[in-house]
PDB file of C-alpha atoms in Angstrom:
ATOM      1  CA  UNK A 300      21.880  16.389 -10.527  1.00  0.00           C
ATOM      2  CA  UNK A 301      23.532  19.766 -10.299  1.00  0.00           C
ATOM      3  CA  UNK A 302      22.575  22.189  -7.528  1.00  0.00           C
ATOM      4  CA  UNK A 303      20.651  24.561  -9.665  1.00  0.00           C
ATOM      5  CA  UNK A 304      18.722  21.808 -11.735  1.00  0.00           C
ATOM      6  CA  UNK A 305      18.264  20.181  -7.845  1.00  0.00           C
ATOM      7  CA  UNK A 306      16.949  23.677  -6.626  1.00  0.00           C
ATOM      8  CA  UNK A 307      14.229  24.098  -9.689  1.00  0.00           C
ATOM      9  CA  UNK A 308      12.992  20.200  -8.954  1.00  0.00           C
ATOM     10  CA  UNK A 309      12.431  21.081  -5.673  1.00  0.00           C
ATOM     11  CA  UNK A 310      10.109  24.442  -6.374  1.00  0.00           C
ATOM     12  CA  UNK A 311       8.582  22.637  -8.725  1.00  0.00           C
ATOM     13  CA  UNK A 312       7.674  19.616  -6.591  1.00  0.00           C
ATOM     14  CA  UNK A 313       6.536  21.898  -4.025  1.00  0.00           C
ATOM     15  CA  UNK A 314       4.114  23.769  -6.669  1.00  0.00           C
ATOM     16  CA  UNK A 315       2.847  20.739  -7.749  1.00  0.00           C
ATOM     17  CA  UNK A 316       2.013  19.442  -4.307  1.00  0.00           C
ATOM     18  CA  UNK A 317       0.027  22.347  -3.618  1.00  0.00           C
ATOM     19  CA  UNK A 318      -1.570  22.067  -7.340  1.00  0.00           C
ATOM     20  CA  UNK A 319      -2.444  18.755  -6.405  1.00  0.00           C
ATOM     21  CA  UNK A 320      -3.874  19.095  -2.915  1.00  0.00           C
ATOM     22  CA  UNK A 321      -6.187  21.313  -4.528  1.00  0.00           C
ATOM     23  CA  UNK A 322      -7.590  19.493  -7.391  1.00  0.00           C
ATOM     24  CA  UNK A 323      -8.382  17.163  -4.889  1.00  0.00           C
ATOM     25  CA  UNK A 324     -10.002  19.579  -2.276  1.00  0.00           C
ATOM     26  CA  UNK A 325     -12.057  20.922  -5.408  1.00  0.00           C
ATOM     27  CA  UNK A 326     -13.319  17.393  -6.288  1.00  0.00           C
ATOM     28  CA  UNK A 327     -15.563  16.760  -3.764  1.00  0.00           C
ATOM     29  CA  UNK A 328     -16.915  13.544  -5.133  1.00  0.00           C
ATOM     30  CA  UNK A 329     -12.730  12.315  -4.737  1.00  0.00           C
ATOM     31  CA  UNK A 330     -11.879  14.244  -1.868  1.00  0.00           C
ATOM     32  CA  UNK A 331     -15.197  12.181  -0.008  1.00  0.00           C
ATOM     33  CA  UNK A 332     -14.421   8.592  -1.259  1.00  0.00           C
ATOM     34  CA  UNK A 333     -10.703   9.195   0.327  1.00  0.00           C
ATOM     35  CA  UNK A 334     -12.470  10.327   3.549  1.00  0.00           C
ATOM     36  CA  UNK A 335     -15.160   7.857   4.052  1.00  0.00           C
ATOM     37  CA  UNK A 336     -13.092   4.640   2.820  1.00  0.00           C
ATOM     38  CA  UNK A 337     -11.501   3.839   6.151  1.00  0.00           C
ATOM     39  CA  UNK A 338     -14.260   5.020   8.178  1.00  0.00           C
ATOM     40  CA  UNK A 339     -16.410   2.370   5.740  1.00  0.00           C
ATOM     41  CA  UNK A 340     -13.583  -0.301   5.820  1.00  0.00           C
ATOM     42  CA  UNK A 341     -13.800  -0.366   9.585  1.00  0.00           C
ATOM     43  CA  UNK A 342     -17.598  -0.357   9.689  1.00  0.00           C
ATOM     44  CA  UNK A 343     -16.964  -3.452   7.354  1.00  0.00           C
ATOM     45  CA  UNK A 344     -14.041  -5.448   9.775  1.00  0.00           C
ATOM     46  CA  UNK A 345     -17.007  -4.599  12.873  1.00  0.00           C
ATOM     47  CA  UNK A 346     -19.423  -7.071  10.747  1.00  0.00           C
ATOM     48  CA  UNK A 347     -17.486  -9.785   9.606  1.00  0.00           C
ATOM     49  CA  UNK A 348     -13.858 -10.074  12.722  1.00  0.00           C
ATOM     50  CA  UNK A 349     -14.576 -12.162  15.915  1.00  0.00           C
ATOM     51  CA  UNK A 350     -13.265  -9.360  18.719  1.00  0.00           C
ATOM     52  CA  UNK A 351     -11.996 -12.049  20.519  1.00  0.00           C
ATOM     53  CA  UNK A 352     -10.295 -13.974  17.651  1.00  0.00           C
ATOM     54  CA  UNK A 353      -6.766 -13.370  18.830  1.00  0.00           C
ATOM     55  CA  UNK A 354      -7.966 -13.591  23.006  1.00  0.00           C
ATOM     56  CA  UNK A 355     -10.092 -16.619  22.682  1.00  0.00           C
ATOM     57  CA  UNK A 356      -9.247 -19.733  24.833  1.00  0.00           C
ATOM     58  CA  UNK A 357     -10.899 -21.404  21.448  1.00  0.00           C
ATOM     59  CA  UNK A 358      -7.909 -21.469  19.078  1.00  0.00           C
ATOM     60  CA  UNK A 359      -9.067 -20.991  15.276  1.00  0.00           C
ATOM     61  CA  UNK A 360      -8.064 -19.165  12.336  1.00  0.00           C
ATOM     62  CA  UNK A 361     -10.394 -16.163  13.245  1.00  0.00           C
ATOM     63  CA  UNK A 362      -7.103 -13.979  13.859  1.00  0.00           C
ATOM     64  CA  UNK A 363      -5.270 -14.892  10.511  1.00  0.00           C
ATOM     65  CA  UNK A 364      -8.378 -13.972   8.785  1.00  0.00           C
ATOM     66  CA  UNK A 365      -8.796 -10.929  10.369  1.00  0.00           C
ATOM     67  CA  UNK A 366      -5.070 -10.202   9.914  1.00  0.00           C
ATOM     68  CA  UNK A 367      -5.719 -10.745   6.030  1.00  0.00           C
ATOM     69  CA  UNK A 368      -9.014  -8.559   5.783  1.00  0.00           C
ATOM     70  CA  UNK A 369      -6.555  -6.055   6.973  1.00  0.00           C
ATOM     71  CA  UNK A 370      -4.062  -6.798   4.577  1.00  0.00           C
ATOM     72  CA  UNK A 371      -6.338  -6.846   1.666  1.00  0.00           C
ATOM     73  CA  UNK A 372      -8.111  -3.658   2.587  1.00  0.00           C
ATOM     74  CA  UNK A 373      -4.884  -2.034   2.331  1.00  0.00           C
ATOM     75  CA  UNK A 374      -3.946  -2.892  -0.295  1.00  0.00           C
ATOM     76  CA  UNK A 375      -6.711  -2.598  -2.125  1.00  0.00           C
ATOM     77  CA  UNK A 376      -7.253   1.335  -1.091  1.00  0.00           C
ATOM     78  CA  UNK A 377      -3.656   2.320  -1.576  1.00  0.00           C
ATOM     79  CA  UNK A 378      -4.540   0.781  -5.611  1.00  0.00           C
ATOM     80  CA  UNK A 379      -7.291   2.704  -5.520  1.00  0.00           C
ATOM     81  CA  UNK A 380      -6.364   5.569  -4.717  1.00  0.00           C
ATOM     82  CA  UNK A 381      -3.780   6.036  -7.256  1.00  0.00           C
ATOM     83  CA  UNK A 382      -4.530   4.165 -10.414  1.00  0.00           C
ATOM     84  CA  UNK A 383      -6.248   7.202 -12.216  1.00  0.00           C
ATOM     85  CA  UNK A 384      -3.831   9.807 -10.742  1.00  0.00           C
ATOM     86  CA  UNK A 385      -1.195   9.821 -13.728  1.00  0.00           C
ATOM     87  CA  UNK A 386      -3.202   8.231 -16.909  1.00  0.00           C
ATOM     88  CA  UNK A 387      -5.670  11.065 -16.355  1.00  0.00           C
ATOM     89  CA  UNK A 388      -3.441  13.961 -16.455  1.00  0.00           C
ATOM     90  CA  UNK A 389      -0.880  12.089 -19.362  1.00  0.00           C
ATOM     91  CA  UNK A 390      -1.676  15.210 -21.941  1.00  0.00           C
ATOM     92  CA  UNK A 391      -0.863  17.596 -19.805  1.00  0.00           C
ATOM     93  CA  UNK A 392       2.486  16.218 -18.018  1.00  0.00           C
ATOM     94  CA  UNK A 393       3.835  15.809 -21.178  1.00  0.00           C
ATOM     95  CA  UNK A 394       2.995  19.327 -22.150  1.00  0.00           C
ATOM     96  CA  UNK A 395       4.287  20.752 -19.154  1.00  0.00           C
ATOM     97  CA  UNK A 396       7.707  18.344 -19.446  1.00  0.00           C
ATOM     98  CA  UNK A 397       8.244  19.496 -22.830  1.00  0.00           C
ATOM     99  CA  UNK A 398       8.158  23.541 -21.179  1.00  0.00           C
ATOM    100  CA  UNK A 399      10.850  22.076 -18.586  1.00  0.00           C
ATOM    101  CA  UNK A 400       8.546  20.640 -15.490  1.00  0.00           C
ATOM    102  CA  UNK A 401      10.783  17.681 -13.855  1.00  0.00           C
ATOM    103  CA  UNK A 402       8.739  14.221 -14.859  1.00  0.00           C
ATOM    104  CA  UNK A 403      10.719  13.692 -10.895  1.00  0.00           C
ATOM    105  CA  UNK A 404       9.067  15.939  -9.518  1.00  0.00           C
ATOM    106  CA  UNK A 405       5.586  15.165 -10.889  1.00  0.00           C
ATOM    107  CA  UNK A 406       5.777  11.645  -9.333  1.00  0.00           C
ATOM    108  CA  UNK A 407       7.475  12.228  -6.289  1.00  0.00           C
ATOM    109  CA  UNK A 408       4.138  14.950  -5.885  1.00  0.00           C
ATOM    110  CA  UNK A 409       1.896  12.699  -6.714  1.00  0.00           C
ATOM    111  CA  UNK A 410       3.620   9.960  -4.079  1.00  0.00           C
ATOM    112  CA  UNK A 411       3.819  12.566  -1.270  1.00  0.00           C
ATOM    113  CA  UNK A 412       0.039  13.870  -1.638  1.00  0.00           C
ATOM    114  CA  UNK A 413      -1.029  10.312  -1.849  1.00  0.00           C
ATOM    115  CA  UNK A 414       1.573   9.154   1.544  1.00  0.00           C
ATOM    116  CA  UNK A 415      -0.353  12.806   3.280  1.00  0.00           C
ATOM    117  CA  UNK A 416      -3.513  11.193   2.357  1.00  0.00           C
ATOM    118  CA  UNK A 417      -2.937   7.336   3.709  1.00  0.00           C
ATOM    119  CA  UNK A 418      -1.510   8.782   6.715  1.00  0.00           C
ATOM    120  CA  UNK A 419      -4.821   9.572   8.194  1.00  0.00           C
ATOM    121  CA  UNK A 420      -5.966   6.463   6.073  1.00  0.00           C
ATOM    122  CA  UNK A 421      -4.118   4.256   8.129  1.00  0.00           C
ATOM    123  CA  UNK A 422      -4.860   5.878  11.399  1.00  0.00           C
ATOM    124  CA  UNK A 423      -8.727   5.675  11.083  1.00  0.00           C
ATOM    125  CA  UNK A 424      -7.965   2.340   9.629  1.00  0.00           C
ATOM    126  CA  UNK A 425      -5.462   0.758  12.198  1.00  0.00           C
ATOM    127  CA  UNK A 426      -7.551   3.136  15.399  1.00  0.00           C
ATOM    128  CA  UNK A 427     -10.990   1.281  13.902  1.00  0.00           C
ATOM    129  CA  UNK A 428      -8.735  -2.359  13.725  1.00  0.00           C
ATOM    130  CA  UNK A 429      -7.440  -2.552  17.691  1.00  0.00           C
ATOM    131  CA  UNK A 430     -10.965  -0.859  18.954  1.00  0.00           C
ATOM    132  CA  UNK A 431     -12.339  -3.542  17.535  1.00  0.00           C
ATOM    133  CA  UNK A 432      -9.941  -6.441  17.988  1.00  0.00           C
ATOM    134  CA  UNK A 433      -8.479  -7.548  21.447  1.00  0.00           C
ATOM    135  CA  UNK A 434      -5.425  -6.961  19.816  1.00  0.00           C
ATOM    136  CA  UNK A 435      -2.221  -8.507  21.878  1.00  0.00           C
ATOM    137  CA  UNK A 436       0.484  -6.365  22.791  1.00  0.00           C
ATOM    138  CA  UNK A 437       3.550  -7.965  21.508  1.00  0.00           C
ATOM    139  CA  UNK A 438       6.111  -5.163  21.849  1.00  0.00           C
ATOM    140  CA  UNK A 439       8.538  -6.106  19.276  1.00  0.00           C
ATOM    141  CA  UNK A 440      10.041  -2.013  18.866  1.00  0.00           C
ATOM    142  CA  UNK A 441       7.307  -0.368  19.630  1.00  0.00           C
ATOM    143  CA  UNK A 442       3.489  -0.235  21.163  1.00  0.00           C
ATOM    144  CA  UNK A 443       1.802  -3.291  18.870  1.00  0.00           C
ATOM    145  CA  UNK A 444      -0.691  -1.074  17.561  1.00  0.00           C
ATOM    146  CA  UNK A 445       1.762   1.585  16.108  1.00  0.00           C
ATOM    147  CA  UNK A 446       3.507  -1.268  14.801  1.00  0.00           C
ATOM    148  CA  UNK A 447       0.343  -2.138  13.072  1.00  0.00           C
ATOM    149  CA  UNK A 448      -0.067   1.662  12.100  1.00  0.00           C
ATOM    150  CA  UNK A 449       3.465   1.667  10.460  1.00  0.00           C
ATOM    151  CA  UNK A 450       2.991  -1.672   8.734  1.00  0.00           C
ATOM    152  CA  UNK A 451      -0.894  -0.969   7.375  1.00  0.00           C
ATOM    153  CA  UNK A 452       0.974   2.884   6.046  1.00  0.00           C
ATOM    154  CA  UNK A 453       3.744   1.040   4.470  1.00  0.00           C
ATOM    155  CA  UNK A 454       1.423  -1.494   2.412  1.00  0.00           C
ATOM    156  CA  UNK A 455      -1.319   1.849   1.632  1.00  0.00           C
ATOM    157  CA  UNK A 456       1.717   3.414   0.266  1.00  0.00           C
ATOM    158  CA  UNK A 457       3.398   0.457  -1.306  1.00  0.00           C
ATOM    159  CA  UNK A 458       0.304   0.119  -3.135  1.00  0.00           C
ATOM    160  CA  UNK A 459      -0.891   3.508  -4.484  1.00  0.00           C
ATOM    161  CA  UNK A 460       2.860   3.394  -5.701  1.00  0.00           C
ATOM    162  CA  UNK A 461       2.382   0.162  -7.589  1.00  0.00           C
ATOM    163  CA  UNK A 462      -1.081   1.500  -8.762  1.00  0.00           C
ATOM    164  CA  UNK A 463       1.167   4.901 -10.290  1.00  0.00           C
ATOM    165  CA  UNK A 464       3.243   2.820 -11.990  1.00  0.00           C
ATOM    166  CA  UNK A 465      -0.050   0.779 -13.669  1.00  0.00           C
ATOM    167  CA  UNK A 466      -1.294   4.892 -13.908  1.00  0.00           C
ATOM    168  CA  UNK A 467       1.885   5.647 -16.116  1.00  0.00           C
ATOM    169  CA  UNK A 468       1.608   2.265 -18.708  1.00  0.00           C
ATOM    170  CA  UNK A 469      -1.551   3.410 -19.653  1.00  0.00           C
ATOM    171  CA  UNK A 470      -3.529   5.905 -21.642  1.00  0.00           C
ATOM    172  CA  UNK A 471      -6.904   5.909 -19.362  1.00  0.00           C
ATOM    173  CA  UNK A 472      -8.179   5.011 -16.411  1.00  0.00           C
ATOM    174  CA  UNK A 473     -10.937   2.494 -18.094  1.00  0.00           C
ATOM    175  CA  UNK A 474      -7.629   0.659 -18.904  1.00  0.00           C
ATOM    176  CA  UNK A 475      -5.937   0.813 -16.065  1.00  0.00           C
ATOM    177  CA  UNK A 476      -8.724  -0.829 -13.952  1.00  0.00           C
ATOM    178  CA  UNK A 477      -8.636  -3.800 -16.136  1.00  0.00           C
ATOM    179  CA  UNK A 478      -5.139  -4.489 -14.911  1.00  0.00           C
ATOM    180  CA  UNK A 479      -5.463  -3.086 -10.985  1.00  0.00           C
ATOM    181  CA  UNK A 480      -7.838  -6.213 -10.837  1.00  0.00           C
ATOM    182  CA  UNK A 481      -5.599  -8.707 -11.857  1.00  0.00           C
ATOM    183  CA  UNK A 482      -2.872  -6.763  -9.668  1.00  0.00           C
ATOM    184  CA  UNK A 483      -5.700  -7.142  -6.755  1.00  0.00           C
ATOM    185  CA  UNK A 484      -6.252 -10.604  -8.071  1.00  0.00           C
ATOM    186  CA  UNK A 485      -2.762 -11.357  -7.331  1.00  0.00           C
ATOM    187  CA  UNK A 486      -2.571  -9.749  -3.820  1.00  0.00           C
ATOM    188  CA  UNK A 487      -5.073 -12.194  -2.524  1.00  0.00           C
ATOM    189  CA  UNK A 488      -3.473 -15.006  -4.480  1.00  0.00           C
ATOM    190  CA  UNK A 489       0.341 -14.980  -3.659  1.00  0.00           C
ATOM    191  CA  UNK A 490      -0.109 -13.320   0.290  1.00  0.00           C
ATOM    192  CA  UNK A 491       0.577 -16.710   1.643  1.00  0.00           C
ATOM    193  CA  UNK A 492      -3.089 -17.132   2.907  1.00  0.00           C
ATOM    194  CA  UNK A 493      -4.667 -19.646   0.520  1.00  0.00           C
ATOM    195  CA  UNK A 494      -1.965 -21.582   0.236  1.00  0.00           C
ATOM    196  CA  UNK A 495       1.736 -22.181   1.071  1.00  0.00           C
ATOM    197  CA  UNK A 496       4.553 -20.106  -1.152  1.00  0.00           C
ATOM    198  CA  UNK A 497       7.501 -22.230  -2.467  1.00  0.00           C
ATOM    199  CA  UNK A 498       8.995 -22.529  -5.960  1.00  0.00           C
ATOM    200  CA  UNK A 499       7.954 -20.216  -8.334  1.00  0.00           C
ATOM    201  CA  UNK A 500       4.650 -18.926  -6.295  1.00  0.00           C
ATOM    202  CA  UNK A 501       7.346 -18.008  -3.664  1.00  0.00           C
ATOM    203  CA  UNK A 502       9.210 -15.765  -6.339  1.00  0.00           C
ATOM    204  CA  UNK A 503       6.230 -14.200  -7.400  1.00  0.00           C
ATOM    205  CA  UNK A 504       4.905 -13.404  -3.601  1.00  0.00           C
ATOM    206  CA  UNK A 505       8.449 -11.268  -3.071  1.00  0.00           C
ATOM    207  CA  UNK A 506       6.522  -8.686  -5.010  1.00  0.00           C
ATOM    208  CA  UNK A 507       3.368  -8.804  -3.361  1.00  0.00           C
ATOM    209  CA  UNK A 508       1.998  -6.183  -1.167  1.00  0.00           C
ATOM    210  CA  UNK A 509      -0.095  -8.477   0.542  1.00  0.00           C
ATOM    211  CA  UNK A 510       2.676 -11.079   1.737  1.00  0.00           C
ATOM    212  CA  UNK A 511       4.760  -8.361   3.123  1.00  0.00           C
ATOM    213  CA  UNK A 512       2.185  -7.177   4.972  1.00  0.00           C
ATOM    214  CA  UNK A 513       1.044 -10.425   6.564  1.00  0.00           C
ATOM    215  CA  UNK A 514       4.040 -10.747   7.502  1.00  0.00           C
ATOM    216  CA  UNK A 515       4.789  -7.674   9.821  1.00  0.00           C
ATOM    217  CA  UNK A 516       1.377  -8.200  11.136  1.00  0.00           C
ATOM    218  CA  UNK A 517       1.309 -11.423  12.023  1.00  0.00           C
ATOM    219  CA  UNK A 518       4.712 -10.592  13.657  1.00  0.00           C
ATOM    220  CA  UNK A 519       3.759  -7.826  15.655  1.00  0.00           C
ATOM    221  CA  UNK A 520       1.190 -10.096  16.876  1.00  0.00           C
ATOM    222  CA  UNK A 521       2.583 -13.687  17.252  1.00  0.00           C
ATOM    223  CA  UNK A 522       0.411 -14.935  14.695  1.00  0.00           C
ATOM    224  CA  UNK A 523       2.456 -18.245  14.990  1.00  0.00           C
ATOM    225  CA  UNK A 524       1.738 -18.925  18.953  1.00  0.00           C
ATOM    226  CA  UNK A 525      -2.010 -19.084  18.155  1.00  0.00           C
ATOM    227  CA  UNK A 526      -1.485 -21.088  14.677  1.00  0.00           C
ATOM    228  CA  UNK A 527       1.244 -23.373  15.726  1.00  0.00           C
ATOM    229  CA  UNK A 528      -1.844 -25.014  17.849  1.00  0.00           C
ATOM    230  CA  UNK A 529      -4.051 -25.897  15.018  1.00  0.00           C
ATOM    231  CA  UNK A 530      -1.130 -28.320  13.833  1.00  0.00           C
ATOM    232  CA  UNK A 531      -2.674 -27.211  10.571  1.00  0.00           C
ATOM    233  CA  UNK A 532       0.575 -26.242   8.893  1.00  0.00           C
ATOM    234  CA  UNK A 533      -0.747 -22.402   8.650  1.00  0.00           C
ATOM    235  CA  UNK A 534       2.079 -21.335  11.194  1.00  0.00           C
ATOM    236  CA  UNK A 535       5.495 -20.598   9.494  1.00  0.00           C
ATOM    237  CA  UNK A 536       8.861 -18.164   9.361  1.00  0.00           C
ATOM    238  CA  UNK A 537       6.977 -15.852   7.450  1.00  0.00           C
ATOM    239  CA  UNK A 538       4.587 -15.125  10.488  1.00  0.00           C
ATOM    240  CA  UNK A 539       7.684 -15.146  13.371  1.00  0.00           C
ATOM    241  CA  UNK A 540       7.425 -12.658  15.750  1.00  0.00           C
ATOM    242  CA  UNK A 541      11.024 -11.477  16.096  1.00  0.00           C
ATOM    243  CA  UNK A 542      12.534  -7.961  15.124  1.00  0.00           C
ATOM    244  CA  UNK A 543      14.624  -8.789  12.196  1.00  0.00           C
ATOM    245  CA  UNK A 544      11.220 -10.435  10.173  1.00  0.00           C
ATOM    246  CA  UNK A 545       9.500  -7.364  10.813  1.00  0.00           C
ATOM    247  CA  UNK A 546      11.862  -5.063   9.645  1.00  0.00           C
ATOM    248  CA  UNK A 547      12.732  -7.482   6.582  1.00  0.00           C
ATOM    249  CA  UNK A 548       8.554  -7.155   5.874  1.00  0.00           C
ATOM    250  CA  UNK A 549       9.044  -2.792   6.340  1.00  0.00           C
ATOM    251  CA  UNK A 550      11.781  -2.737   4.045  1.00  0.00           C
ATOM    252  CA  UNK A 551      10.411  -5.236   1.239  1.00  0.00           C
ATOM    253  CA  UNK A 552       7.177  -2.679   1.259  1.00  0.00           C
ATOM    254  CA  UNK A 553       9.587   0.293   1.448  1.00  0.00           C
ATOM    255  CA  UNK A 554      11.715  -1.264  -1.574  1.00  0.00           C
ATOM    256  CA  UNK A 555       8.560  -1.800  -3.716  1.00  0.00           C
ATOM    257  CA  UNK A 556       7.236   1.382  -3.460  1.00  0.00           C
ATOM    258  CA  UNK A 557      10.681   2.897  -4.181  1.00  0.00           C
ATOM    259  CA  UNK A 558      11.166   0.343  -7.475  1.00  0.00           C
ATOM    260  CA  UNK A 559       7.691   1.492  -8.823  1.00  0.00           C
ATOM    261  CA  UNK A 560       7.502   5.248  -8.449  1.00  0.00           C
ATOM    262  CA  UNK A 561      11.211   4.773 -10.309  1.00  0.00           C
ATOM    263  CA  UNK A 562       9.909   2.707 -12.696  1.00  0.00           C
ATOM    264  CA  UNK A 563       6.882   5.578 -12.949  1.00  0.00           C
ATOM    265  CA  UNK A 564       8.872   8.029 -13.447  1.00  0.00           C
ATOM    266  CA  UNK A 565      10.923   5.932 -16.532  1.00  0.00           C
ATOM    267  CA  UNK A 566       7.576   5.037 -18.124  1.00  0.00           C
ATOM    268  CA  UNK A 567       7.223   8.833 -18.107  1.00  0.00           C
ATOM    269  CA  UNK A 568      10.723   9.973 -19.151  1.00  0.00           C
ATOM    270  CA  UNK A 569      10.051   7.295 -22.066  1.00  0.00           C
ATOM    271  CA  UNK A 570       6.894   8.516 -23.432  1.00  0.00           C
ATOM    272  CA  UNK A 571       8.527  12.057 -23.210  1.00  0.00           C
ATOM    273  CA  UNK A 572      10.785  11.287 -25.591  1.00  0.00           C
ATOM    274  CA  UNK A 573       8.598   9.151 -28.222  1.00  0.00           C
ATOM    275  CA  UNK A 574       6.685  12.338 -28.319  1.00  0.00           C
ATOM    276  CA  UNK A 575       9.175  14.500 -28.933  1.00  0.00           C
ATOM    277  CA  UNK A 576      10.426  12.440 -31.960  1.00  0.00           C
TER     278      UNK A 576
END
């Protein structure tokens, strides 16, 4: 990309953040679902975790589970909140990319307004998680609980990435839906939870928000010191609480979200030029 082309992405990114903020800060029906989902997601882990799950002299598979609501929740809002966000507006970033507006720099605006947004996502969400949980502090590289922060960001972003690629396949959001829930389907599926990955299960779980994410949790906690007690086979190297799986679980979420806001922006610089012929 040469310097002036690089220099007229950039202003345009920037407008289109700010475009973008406010559409959102004008739709008050959107603006108070993204609010009030965490807040709501951590009334909901208050009902249903055991507190103690994790400090408990009773070993179970309370902790795992609660490990997994978090995983699932998530993943499931970072979908969410960007499975609508390019399908809805297809008409009109065509328009604008056949006037010279970057197809770049419309996803990478719609990415960072949606990473601005799951920032103070995952802080209600991970701040609601260790107030309720006895959460134990594990240390790996940093405090647990930032740890957890970083890890429940990574998969919120992760997600609403994977859920702007689905946004970019597809004409409308009534469509869309139809394949977030198998995507969903699949996150509770293949996260290693319901049964053990190997063979091709283990291939597809290498692309699952979910796994990753149970992963650096159950690191950052030492999942496998409370499971390897059950002699239940739920303990495993995917749960091992050592530095180098939790970074391997940060960058697969890191590389996923990269691969799908690329392969967003492709779907987009594809359609472009159908329409043009």
């Amino acid at each position: 990309m040469q310097p002036i082309e690089f220099m007229k992405t950039l202003r345009q990114f920037w407008v289109l953040v700010q475009r973008n903020l406010r559409l959102i800060w004008n739709d008050k029906m959107l603006l108070g679902s993204l609010v009030l989902q965490s807040p709501f997601m951590v009334f909901v882990i208050r009902l249903v975790v055991d507190p103690n799950c994790f400090t408990s002299n009773l070993v179970n598979v309370g902790s795992r589970t609660a490990l997994f609501i978090l995983s699932a929740m998530a993943a499931f809002m970072g979908t969410l909140n960007s499975y609508r966000e390019i399908c809805k507006e297809r008409d009109i970033i065509l328009r604008e990319a056949s006037v010279g507006v970057s197809l770049l720099a419309v996803v990478l605006s719609k990415a960072v307004v949606l990473l601005l947004i799951e920032i103070a996502q995952a802080a209600i969400l991970t701040a609601g998680f260790v107030t309720v949980v006895h959460i134990p502090q594990n240390h790996l590289l940093f405090d647990t609980n930032l740890e957890i922060f970083v890890t429940v960001l990574l998969m919120l972003f992760a997600s609403s990435a994977t859920g702007l690629l689905v946004s970019a396949l597809f004409k409308s959001g009534e469509t869309a839906i139809l394949v977030v829930l198998v995507v969903m389907i699949g996150q509770v599926v293949f996260s290693g939870i319901m049964f053990n990955l190997s063979g091709v299960t283990s291939a597809i779980a290498t692309v699952i928000v979910c796994r990753w994410g149970m992963g650096a949790l159950g690191a950052s906690t030492d999942l496998n010191s409370r499971m390897a007690w059950l002699k239940a086979g739920f303990d495993g190297p995917m749960y091992d609480a050592t530095i180098s799986n939790l970074l391997e679980c940060w960058r697969a979420l890191a590389l996923i979200a990269l691969v799908c806001l690329t392969a967003a922006w492709v779907v987009l610089r594809v359609l472009f030029r159908r329409n043009k012929l």
